[in-house]
C-alpha cells in the first residue's frame, strides 16, 4: 500500500488531486492510503481529511515529513515554491508529483531537473492534458487515419490579463502539442495587433522534428474559458474541446463526413479532464516499482520553450517573487 501525502489544499489541489485520489481510493482501496494533507491554513487540511479521507492534517510540511513515513507526495504549491519543494522531496528520496511550470525562471526549473537527474528519485509533473481521454482517443484515431500534418490549439480564457499567462498557463498547450506531435525543432512567436490597453494575445508557430507543423493561439481575454485541439492530415481531421469549453466533446472527420462524435455527458469531471488517469498512472507506477510519466525531464522542454518564447515576446520572465513557505 502506497502511503501518500498531499502538500497544499487549495482549490486547484482539490479539483486536480484530492477528488481524483478519493475516486481511486474508492475503486482500489488496497493500493493507497491517503496518509496526510498539509496546508498553511490548517483548517483546509482538516477539511480534506473530512471530505476526501486523508488520515492526518498538518500545517507544516517539515513536520508532516518527519512524523509520517510517506511512500509518495504530491506538492501543489505556489509557482515560486515549486522548485524548492520539489528539490526537498527529491533529496529526501520521496517519489513526488510537482506542478508546472517547474519554477519562476529557467534557472529554478533547471535546478529541479538537475536534482531529479542526480537523485534518481521517481518523479512526475502534473500536466493533465496528456491524460485526457478525448485527446488520447483523437491521437489514436489520427494514427490510424494516416500521416499527421498539422496540429493546432486555440487557448482562450476570460479576463486573464496577468503577463505571466504565456509561461504559467499556455505551457499546457505547448506540452499537449508535444504529447501529440513529439519534440519541437523550431518555434516562433508574434504578438497580435492591439490598440489601447487590451491584454496581449499571441500566435505561436511550431515545427516539430518529425515534420508536423503546429500553431497555438493564446487569447487570454477572449471572453470564454475554452481549449480546442485539432489534429489534421490528408483526408482527416479530429477536433477535441477539453478540458474547458461550453460543449466539451471530440469529433473526427474523414473524407468530408463526421465519423465519430463523443460528448462529455455522464463522464465525471475528474475523468474528463485527465486528472483521474494522471493520479492512476502515478500510483500504478509506484505499485509496480516503475518510473511514472511524464517526468520532470519529459516536461522540462515544454517549460523551457515557453520561457524562451515569453522572453522573445519582450516579457520580463522570472520576476515572480517566491511565495512564503
mmCIF file of C-alpha atoms in Angstrom, residues 119 123 126 153 217 314:
data_model
loop_
_atom_site.group_PDB
_atom_site.id
_atom_site.type_symbol
_atom_site.label_atom_id
_atom_site.label_comp_id
_atom_site.label_asym_id
_atom_site.label_seq_id
_atom_site.Cartn_x
_atom_site.Cartn_y
_atom_site.Cartn_z
ATOM 1 C CA UNK A 119 18.909 11.711 -7.015
ATOM 2 C CA UNK A 123 9.026 11.927 -10.163
ATOM 3 C CA UNK A 126 1.076 17.252 -13.261
ATOM 4 C CA UNK A 153 -4.578 24.638 -30.162
ATOM 5 C CA UNK A 217 -3.365 30.919 -30.493
ATOM 6 C CA UNK A 314 9.508 41.013 -24.605
#
